[in-house]
Short mmCIF file of C-alpha atoms in Angstrom, two decimals:
data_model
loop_
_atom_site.label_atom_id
_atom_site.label_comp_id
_atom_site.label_asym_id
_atom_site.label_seq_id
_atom_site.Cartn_x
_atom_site.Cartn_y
_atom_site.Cartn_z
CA UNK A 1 89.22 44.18 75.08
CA UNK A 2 91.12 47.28 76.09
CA UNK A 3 94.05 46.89 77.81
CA UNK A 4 95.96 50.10 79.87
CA UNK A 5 99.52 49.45 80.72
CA UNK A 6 101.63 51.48 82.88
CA UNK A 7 104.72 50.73 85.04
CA UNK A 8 105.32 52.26 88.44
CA UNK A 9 107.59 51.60 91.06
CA UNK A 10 106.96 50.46 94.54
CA UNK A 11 106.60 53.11 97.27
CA UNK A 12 107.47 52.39 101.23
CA UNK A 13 103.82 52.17 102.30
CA UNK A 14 103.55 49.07 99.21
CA UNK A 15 100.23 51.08 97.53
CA UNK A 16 99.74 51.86 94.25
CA UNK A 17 97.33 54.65 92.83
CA UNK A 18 96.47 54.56 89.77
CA UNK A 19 95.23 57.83 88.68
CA UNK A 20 93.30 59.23 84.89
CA UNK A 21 92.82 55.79 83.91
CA UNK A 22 91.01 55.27 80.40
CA UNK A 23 88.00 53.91 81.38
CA UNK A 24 84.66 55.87 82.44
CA UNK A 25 83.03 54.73 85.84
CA UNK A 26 80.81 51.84 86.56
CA UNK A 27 83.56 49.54 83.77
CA UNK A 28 84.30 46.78 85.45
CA UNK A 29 88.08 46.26 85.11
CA UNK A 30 90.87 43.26 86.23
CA UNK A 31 93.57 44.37 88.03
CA UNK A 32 97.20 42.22 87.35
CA UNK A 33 100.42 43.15 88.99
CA UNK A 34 103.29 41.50 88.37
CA UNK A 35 107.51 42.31 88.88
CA UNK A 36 109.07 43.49 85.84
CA UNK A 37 112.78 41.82 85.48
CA UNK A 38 115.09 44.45 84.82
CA UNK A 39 117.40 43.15 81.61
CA UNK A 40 120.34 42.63 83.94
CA UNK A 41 118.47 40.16 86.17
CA UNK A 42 117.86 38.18 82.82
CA UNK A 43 119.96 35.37 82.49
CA UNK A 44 119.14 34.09 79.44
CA UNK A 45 118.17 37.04 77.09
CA UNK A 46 116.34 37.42 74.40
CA UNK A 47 118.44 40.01 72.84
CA UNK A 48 121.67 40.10 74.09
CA UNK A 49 122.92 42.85 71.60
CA UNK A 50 120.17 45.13 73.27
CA UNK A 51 121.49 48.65 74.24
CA UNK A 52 124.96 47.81 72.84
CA UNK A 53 127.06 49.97 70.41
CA UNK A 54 126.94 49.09 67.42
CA UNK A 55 128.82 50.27 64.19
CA UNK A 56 128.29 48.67 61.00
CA UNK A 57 131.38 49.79 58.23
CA UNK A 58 129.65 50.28 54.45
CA UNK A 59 126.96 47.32 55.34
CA UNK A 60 125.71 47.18 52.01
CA UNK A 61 129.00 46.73 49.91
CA UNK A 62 129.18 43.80 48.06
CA UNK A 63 131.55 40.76 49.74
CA UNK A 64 134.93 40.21 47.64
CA UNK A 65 135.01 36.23 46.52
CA UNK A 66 138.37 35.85 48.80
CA UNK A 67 136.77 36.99 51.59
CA UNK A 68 134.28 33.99 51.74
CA UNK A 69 135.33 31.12 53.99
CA UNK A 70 132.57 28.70 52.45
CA UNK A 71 134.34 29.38 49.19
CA UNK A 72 137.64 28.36 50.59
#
């Protein structure tokens, strides 16, 4: 199965064309459309650290002993 995706947004007239598709005439294709949640009208998030900065300090140095709580 060959799938094509491609995201477009919604004009005033509500009609989407969808133009140098992959296919070659006579394929018979299915045609889904669904709303695509933009990540702040998530609620519950997969990845909540998604698009955040993020700095990581020497991430492979070794952990002193005194610095483990499990330890303590």
């Amino acid at each position: 199965m060959q799938m094509y995706q491609v995201e477009k947004v919604i004009p005033e007239n509500r009609a989407i064309i969808l133009d140098s598709l992959p296919f070659r005439p006579d394929d018979v294709v299915e045609v889904m459309v669904r709303l695509r949640e933009t990540p702040k009208s998530r609620k519950n998030c997969r990845y909540p650290l998604r698009g955040k900065i993020l700095r990581y300090d020497n991430p492979t140095e070794p952990v002193a002993l005194e610095d483990w709580d499990v330890l303590k």
